[in-house]
Structures are given as structure tokens and as C-alpha cells.
Amino acid sequence: MNCIDLRSDTVTRPSEGMRKAMYQAEVGDDVYCEDPTVRRLEETMAGLSGHESALFASSGTMGNLVSLLTHCGRGDAAILGAESHILFFEGGGLAAFGGILPLVADDATGLPDAAQVAAHCRPSNVHVAPARLLCVENTHNRRGGNASSPEELAGLVRVARGKGLAVHMDGARVFNAAAAWNVPLETFTKQVDSVQICLSKGLGAPVGSVICSSREFIDRARHWRKKVGGGLRQVGVLAAAGLYAIEHNAARMAEDHANAARIGEILRDGGLDVQSVRKPTNMVYFAVKNAPELASRCAGLGVLFSPADEGRVRLVTHLDVSAADAVKAAECIVREARRAG
Ligand SMILES: Cc1ncc(COP(=O)(O)O)c(C=O)c1O
């Protein structure tokens, strides 16, 4: 059966063109900084993000972890959104490896609440773990894929800097945010001290993430990447996929957003309770009584998606979901949700 897979934008498979680029990649030992394709990817991402330097990492989780370890020492605190991926889905790596204390701020609107961020920055004394870092996520996965605006981000960054915090962006899907607001990537990424950007989400590469920041930060991050086992050797074969993705897939993200919007419309017209999002991107969340049961009924019909919680479903569009697939999948979900009552 040919499935329409809406579980995540991580499920894409490399195209023929991408595989050819991987096959032909010029490589060297990247631990010796001798892989020309990795260097080209890092230079490209530094340029696009408006930062001095960049570092390839194996995954978004590693990109975030290495960034947090570079920003914070043991016993330092990092402020995180309550539903952020770093807090929710990365195994507590910041605490396990870094001894970093997470301080939680409400992020119902997408970004951590500015007043709560400020309140976490308490005057220094022996009782207080010093807050060093604010983490933001754009787009925000568990907040409906919402893309916060450049202005909202600027306001929060101002508050953070006023409190002496550095700012790290989990930009796993910041290309989606740039597409949603129709602005260059650096409009978002230049505002923060460090950003990790995934190549393996909407961009459609099989593996990889890039951390972008100052040269000094990236030099220190390289040490942390080595310590966590992320120093890879002839990794140009993967960097080539990332370069191909940036060149061929970054410009088409608006299609994924349009397909997600069409799915949302069909579900709403079909009477489903679709979460409204201020600036939607490639995700649709809707409430349903028994999400796992609906997921399993639809899977039997070739439409795959993930229950986000017991009563909430997430659908994600990506480059392997066509406009026709989006309509077909949405119609199937409406039909099956009606059948299930
Ligand atoms: C917002 C966000 N950050 C980070 C990650 C982690 O990326 P990876 O799965 O490559 O570790 C994800 C993965 O889905 C994500 O959605």
C-alpha cells in the first residue's frame, strides 16, 4: 500500500538528485576539519543565518545539547518554554550531561512569556542558580507549528539581553518560519546568540543539523561536540545532502504550508476541532476523543499520523506529500472520525 505519511516532516526519503550529490561528495576527515563539503555546508549556513561560523551536528537534539553545554556551566540555569522540544523531547540531556537547571516559562503564544523570563533572573546570591540562557523555539512544534514574528522575537530578545541572558534558538524549523513570514532566514537567526537548524525536517535531508554562532562560540562548541561523540569523519556524504536540500528544497516550503492549510480547512468543514494558530506553517493539530484509535483506523487505510496526546492529533506536511495527497488524507480522516463517532 502507498501510504500518505503525515507523522512528521522527518520521514522524507532522499530524492535521486540528493542521492547523486551524496555519492559524488568530495570528503575528508572532518575531525581534522578537512572535509571540504562539510566546510562548504558550514560556510553556507553561517552566511544564510548571518553568523560568523557554523558547525555540523548529527541531529537537532545534538545541536541543542552542544549549544546549551557551550552556553552554560554546571549549576547554571537555562530558561525554557513549558512545551519546548528541549524540555519535552530531548531526554533531559541538559541536566544529564550539563548539570543545567531548567527554569520553565509559559510559551502558550509560541515564545516564552517575557515577564516570566524576567522573573527567573533573580539577583545573584548564594541561594540562586544563575540564569545564563534563554531558549526559544521557532517554529514551535507543540504550539501548533506557530511561527513567531521577527518583531515578537526582537521584543523578547531585548528583555533577555537586558537581564544579561544569552539567547539560543531551537530553529529546527526556522526555514518554515522564514517562509511563513516571507523574510530571509537571518531576519530570525541573526537576532540570537546561537541557533541550531535541522536539515532533516522540512528541508528533506536524511541526517543533520547545523549550529550557527560567533567564531569563538563555534570553536568551543566543537570541543563539546567531540565530547558527546559527535566528531564524525568523512561526513561530507551527509553534508552534501544538506547542501542539496538548501539549494533545492528551502524555496518550496510555502507549498507544505498551503497543503497544511488545505488539510485544516477540510477537517474544519468536516466538523473537527482544529487548533487555530496565529501564524500556521506545516502542522495541523486537532482534538479528537480517542486519538490512538483514529490513528490506527486511518493507518489501516494508508494514512499515517501521530497522536500528540490521548485527545489530540498532529499532522505534518512535507515534500513527500503532494497537494492531492493532502486532500485525500484529510477526507479519509473526516470520514473515519465520523465513523468512530
Ligand atoms: C523543534 C524541534 N527541535 C529539535 C528537534 C530534534 O531533532 P532531531 O530529531 O534531529 O534530534 C525536533 C525533532 O523533531 C524538533 O521538532
Coordinates of C-alpha atoms and ligand atoms in Angstrom, one line a residue:
M1 CA 0.0 0.0 0.0
N2 CA 1.2 3.5 -0.9
C3 CA 1.0 5.4 2.4
I4 CA 0.5 9.2 2.9
D5 CA 2.7 9.7 5.9
L6 CA 1.8 12.8 8.0
R7 CA 3.6 11.6 11.2
S8 CA 6.4 14.1 10.8
D9 CA 8.5 16.0 8.3
T10 CA 11.4 13.8 9.3
V11 CA 10.0 10.8 7.2
T12 CA 11.1 12.1 3.8
R13 CA 13.4 10.0 1.7
P14 CA 16.4 11.4 -0.3
S15 CA 15.5 12.1 -3.9
E16 CA 17.6 10.8 -6.8
G17 CA 19.3 14.2 -7.1
M18 CA 20.1 14.3 -3.4
R19 CA 21.5 10.7 -3.5
K20 CA 23.6 11.6 -6.5
A21 CA 25.0 14.6 -4.7
M22 CA 25.8 12.4 -1.7
Y23 CA 27.5 9.8 -3.9
Q24 CA 29.7 12.4 -5.6
A25 CA 30.6 14.4 -2.5
E26 CA 34.2 15.2 -2.0
V27 CA 35.2 14.1 1.5
G28 CA 38.0 14.3 4.1
D29 CA 38.3 13.7 7.9
D30 CA 36.0 16.3 9.5
V31 CA 37.6 15.8 13.0
Y32 CA 40.7 17.3 11.3
C33 CA 38.5 20.0 9.7
E34 CA 39.5 18.5 6.4
D35 CA 36.1 17.7 4.8
P36 CA 35.6 20.2 2.0
T37 CA 31.9 19.5 1.7
V38 CA 31.2 20.0 5.4
R39 CA 33.1 23.2 5.3
R40 CA 31.0 24.4 2.3
L41 CA 27.8 23.5 4.2
E42 CA 29.0 25.3 7.4
E43 CA 30.0 28.4 5.4
T44 CA 26.7 28.4 3.5
M45 CA 24.7 28.1 6.8
A46 CA 26.8 30.8 8.5
G47 CA 26.1 33.1 5.6
L48 CA 22.4 32.4 5.5
S49 CA 22.0 32.7 9.2
G50 CA 24.0 36.0 9.4
H51 CA 26.6 34.4 11.8
E52 CA 30.4 34.2 11.6
S53 CA 30.7 30.5 11.9
A54 CA 28.8 27.2 11.9
L55 CA 29.2 23.5 13.0
F56 CA 27.6 20.4 11.6
A57 CA 25.9 18.2 14.2
S58 CA 24.3 14.7 13.8
S59 CA 20.8 15.7 14.9
G60 CA 18.8 18.6 16.2
T61 CA 19.0 17.1 19.7
M62 CA 22.8 17.1 19.5
G63 CA 22.7 20.7 18.1
N64 CA 20.7 21.9 21.0
L65 CA 22.7 19.9 23.6
V66 CA 26.1 21.1 22.3
S67 CA 24.8 24.7 22.2
L68 CA 23.5 24.5 25.8
L69 CA 26.7 22.9 27.1
T70 CA 28.6 25.7 25.4
H71 CA 26.5 28.4 26.9
C72 CA 26.1 27.1 30.5
G73 CA 28.3 25.5 33.1
R74 CA 27.2 23.0 35.8
G75 CA 24.7 24.6 38.2
D76 CA 23.8 27.4 35.7
A77 CA 20.1 27.8 34.8
A78 CA 18.5 27.9 31.3
I79 CA 15.0 29.3 30.8
L80 CA 12.9 27.1 28.5
G81 CA 9.3 27.2 27.2
A82 CA 7.0 24.8 29.0
E83 CA 6.2 22.9 25.8
S84 CA 9.6 23.4 24.2
H85 CA 11.2 20.4 22.4
I86 CA 14.3 20.8 24.5
L87 CA 12.3 20.3 27.7
F88 CA 9.7 17.9 26.4
F89 CA 11.5 15.6 24.0
E90 CA 15.3 15.6 24.4
G91 CA 15.6 13.2 27.3
G92 CA 16.6 15.8 29.8
G93 CA 20.1 15.9 28.2
L94 CA 20.8 19.4 29.5
A95 CA 20.5 18.1 33.1
A96 CA 22.0 14.6 32.4
F97 CA 25.2 15.9 30.7
G98 CA 25.4 19.5 31.7
G99 CA 24.0 19.8 35.2
I100 CA 22.0 22.7 33.8
L101 CA 18.9 23.6 35.8
P102 CA 15.8 24.2 33.6
L103 CA 13.6 27.1 34.6
V104 CA 10.2 26.9 32.9
A105 CA 8.2 29.8 31.4
D106 CA 4.8 29.6 29.8
D107 CA 5.0 29.5 26.0
A108 CA 1.3 29.4 25.1
T109 CA 1.8 32.1 22.4
G110 CA 4.9 30.4 21.0
L111 CA 7.7 32.3 22.7
P112 CA 8.4 32.1 26.5
D113 CA 6.5 34.8 28.4
A114 CA 8.7 37.9 28.8
A115 CA 7.5 38.7 32.3
Q116 CA 8.2 35.1 33.5
V117 CA 11.6 35.2 31.8
A118 CA 12.5 38.4 33.6
A119 CA 11.2 37.0 36.9
H120 CA 13.5 34.0 36.6
C121 CA 16.6 36.3 36.5
R122 CA 16.9 36.8 40.3
P123 CA 19.6 38.9 41.9
S124 CA 22.8 37.0 42.4
N125 CA 23.4 35.4 45.8
V126 CA 24.4 32.1 47.2
H127 CA 20.8 30.7 47.1
V128 CA 20.3 31.3 43.4
A129 CA 21.4 29.2 40.3
P130 CA 22.3 32.0 37.9
A131 CA 20.2 32.1 34.8
R132 CA 22.6 32.4 31.8
L133 CA 20.5 31.5 28.8
L134 CA 17.0 31.8 27.3
C135 CA 15.9 29.2 24.7
V136 CA 13.3 30.0 22.1
E137 CA 11.8 27.6 19.5
N138 CA 10.7 28.9 16.1
T139 CA 8.6 27.4 14.6
H140 CA 7.1 25.9 17.8
N141 CA 6.4 22.2 17.4
R142 CA 4.0 21.6 20.3
R143 CA 2.3 25.0 19.8
G144 CA 0.7 24.1 16.5
G145 CA 3.8 24.8 14.4
N146 CA 3.3 28.5 15.1
A147 CA 5.8 30.9 13.6
S148 CA 6.5 33.8 15.9
S149 CA 7.2 37.0 14.1
P150 CA 10.6 38.8 13.8
E151 CA 9.2 41.6 15.9
E152 CA 7.9 39.3 18.7
L153 CA 11.3 37.7 18.8
A154 CA 13.1 41.1 18.9
G155 CA 10.9 42.2 21.9
L156 CA 11.8 39.1 23.9
V157 CA 15.5 39.2 23.0
R158 CA 15.6 42.8 24.2
V159 CA 14.2 41.7 27.6
A160 CA 16.6 38.7 27.8
R161 CA 19.6 40.9 26.9
G162 CA 18.5 43.5 29.5
K163 CA 18.8 40.7 32.1
G164 CA 22.2 39.6 30.9
L165 CA 21.0 36.4 29.3
A166 CA 22.3 34.9 26.1
V167 CA 19.6 33.6 23.7
H168 CA 19.7 30.2 21.9
M169 CA 17.1 29.4 19.2
D170 CA 16.0 25.8 18.6
G171 CA 15.5 26.6 14.9
A172 CA 14.7 23.0 13.8
R173 CA 12.1 24.6 11.5
V174 CA 13.3 28.2 11.3
F175 CA 13.3 27.8 7.5
N176 CA 9.5 27.3 7.8
A177 CA 9.3 30.4 10.0
A178 CA 11.1 32.4 7.3
A179 CA 8.8 31.1 4.6
A180 CA 5.7 31.8 6.7
W181 CA 6.7 35.5 7.2
N182 CA 8.3 35.7 3.8
V183 CA 11.6 37.1 5.1
P184 CA 15.2 36.0 4.8
L185 CA 16.3 33.4 7.3
E186 CA 18.7 35.8 9.0
T187 CA 15.8 38.1 10.0
F188 CA 15.2 35.5 12.7
T189 CA 18.6 33.8 13.2
K190 CA 20.8 36.9 13.4
Q191 CA 18.8 38.1 16.5
V192 CA 20.0 35.3 18.7
D193 CA 23.5 34.3 20.0
S194 CA 23.2 30.8 18.7
V195 CA 20.8 28.8 16.6
Q196 CA 20.6 25.1 15.7
I197 CA 18.9 24.5 12.3
C198 CA 17.7 21.0 11.2
L199 CA 18.5 19.8 7.7
S200 CA 16.3 16.7 8.2
K201 CA 12.9 18.2 8.8
G202 CA 11.2 20.3 6.0
L203 CA 14.4 20.6 4.1
G204 CA 14.3 16.9 3.4
A205 CA 17.9 15.8 4.1
P206 CA 18.2 12.3 5.8
V207 CA 20.5 13.5 8.6
G208 CA 22.0 16.5 10.2
S209 CA 21.7 19.9 11.9
V210 CA 23.9 23.0 11.9
I211 CA 24.7 25.2 14.8
C212 CA 25.4 28.9 13.8
S213 CA 27.0 31.5 16.1
S214 CA 30.2 33.5 16.6
R215 CA 33.6 32.0 15.7
E216 CA 34.6 31.9 19.4
F217 CA 31.3 30.1 20.3
I218 CA 31.7 27.6 17.5
D219 CA 35.3 26.8 18.5
R220 CA 34.1 25.9 22.0
A221 CA 31.1 24.1 20.7
R222 CA 33.4 21.9 18.5
H223 CA 35.0 20.7 21.8
W224 CA 31.6 19.8 23.2
R225 CA 30.6 18.0 20.0
K226 CA 33.7 15.9 20.3
K227 CA 33.0 15.1 24.0
V228 CA 29.5 13.9 23.2
G229 CA 30.7 11.6 20.4
G230 CA 29.6 13.9 17.6
G231 CA 33.0 14.3 15.8
L232 CA 32.5 12.4 12.6
R233 CA 34.9 11.6 9.9
Q234 CA 34.1 11.5 6.1
V235 CA 30.8 13.2 6.8
G236 CA 30.7 15.2 3.6
V237 CA 28.4 12.5 2.2
L238 CA 25.8 13.8 4.7
A239 CA 26.7 17.5 4.3
A240 CA 26.2 17.1 0.5
A241 CA 22.6 16.1 1.2
G242 CA 22.2 19.2 3.4
L243 CA 23.6 21.5 0.7
Y244 CA 21.4 19.9 -1.9
A245 CA 18.4 20.4 0.4
I246 CA 19.2 24.1 1.0
E247 CA 19.6 24.7 -2.7
H248 CA 16.5 22.7 -3.9
N249 CA 14.0 22.5 -1.1
A250 CA 14.2 25.6 1.0
A251 CA 12.3 27.6 -1.5
R252 CA 9.3 25.2 -1.7
M253 CA 8.2 25.3 1.9
A254 CA 5.3 27.5 1.2
E255 CA 3.8 24.5 -0.7
D256 CA 3.9 22.5 2.6
H257 CA 2.2 25.4 4.4
A258 CA -0.5 25.6 1.7
N259 CA -1.1 21.8 1.9
A260 CA -1.4 22.0 5.7
A261 CA -3.9 24.9 5.4
R262 CA -6.0 22.9 2.9
I263 CA -6.0 19.9 5.3
G264 CA -7.1 22.2 8.1
E265 CA -10.0 23.6 6.0
I266 CA -11.2 20.1 5.1
L267 CA -11.1 19.0 8.7
R268 CA -12.9 22.1 9.9
D269 CA -15.6 21.7 7.2
G270 CA -15.9 18.1 8.3
G271 CA -16.8 19.3 11.9
L272 CA -13.4 18.5 13.5
D273 CA -12.0 20.7 16.3
V274 CA -8.9 22.1 14.6
Q275 CA -6.5 24.2 16.7
S276 CA -6.2 27.7 15.4
V277 CA -2.6 29.0 15.2
R278 CA -1.6 32.7 14.8
K279 CA 0.9 32.0 12.0
P280 CA 0.5 28.4 10.8
T281 CA 3.2 26.5 8.9
N282 CA 3.4 22.8 8.1
M283 CA 1.4 21.4 11.0
V284 CA -2.2 20.8 11.8
Y285 CA -3.4 19.8 15.3
F286 CA -6.9 18.8 16.1
A287 CA -8.8 17.4 19.1
V288 CA -10.5 14.1 19.0
K289 CA -11.9 11.8 21.6
N290 CA -9.6 8.8 21.0
A291 CA -6.6 9.8 19.0
P292 CA -4.8 6.5 19.1
E293 CA -7.9 4.7 17.8
L294 CA -8.4 7.1 14.9
A295 CA -4.7 6.9 14.1
S296 CA -4.9 3.1 13.9
R297 CA -8.1 3.1 11.7
C298 CA -6.5 5.6 9.3
A299 CA -3.2 3.7 9.2
G300 CA -5.2 0.7 8.0
L301 CA -6.3 2.8 5.1
G302 CA -2.8 4.1 4.3
V303 CA -3.0 7.5 6.1
L304 CA -0.3 7.7 8.8
F305 CA -0.2 10.3 11.6
S306 CA 0.7 10.5 15.3
P307 CA -1.5 11.1 18.3
A308 CA 0.2 14.1 20.0
D309 CA -1.7 13.2 23.2
E310 CA -4.6 10.9 24.1
G311 CA -7.1 13.5 22.7
R312 CA -5.0 15.4 20.2
V313 CA -3.6 14.5 16.8
R314 CA -0.7 16.2 14.9
L315 CA -0.4 16.1 11.1
V316 CA 2.7 17.4 9.4
T317 CA 3.2 18.1 5.7
H318 CA 6.5 17.8 3.9
L319 CA 8.0 17.4 0.4
D320 CA 6.7 13.8 0.0
V321 CA 3.1 14.9 0.5
S322 CA 1.5 16.3 -2.7
A323 CA -1.5 18.7 -2.8
A324 CA -3.6 15.7 -3.9
D325 CA -2.3 13.5 -1.1
A326 CA -3.2 16.3 1.4
V327 CA -6.8 16.4 0.2
K328 CA -7.1 12.6 0.1
A329 CA -5.7 12.2 3.6
A330 CA -7.9 14.9 5.1
E331 CA -11.0 13.4 3.5
C332 CA -10.1 10.0 4.9
I333 CA -9.6 11.4 8.4
V334 CA -13.0 13.2 8.4
R335 CA -14.7 10.0 7.2
E336 CA -13.1 7.8 9.8
A337 CA -13.6 10.3 12.6
R338 CA -17.4 10.3 11.7
R339 CA -17.4 6.5 11.7
A340 CA -15.8 6.4 15.1
G341 CA -18.5 8.8 16.4
Ligands
LIG1 C1 11.5 21.7 17.5 C2 12.4 20.6 17.4 N1 13.7 20.7 17.9 C3 14.6 19.7 17.9 C4 14.3 18.5 17.3 C5 15.3 17.4 17.4 O1 15.7 17.0 16.2 P1 16.3 15.5 16.0 O2 15.2 14.6 15.8 O3 17.1 15.7 14.7 O4 17.2 15.2 17.1 C6 13.0 18.3 16.8 C7 12.6 17.0 16.2 O5 11.5 16.7 15.8 C8 12.0 19.4 16.9 O6 10.8 19.2 16.4

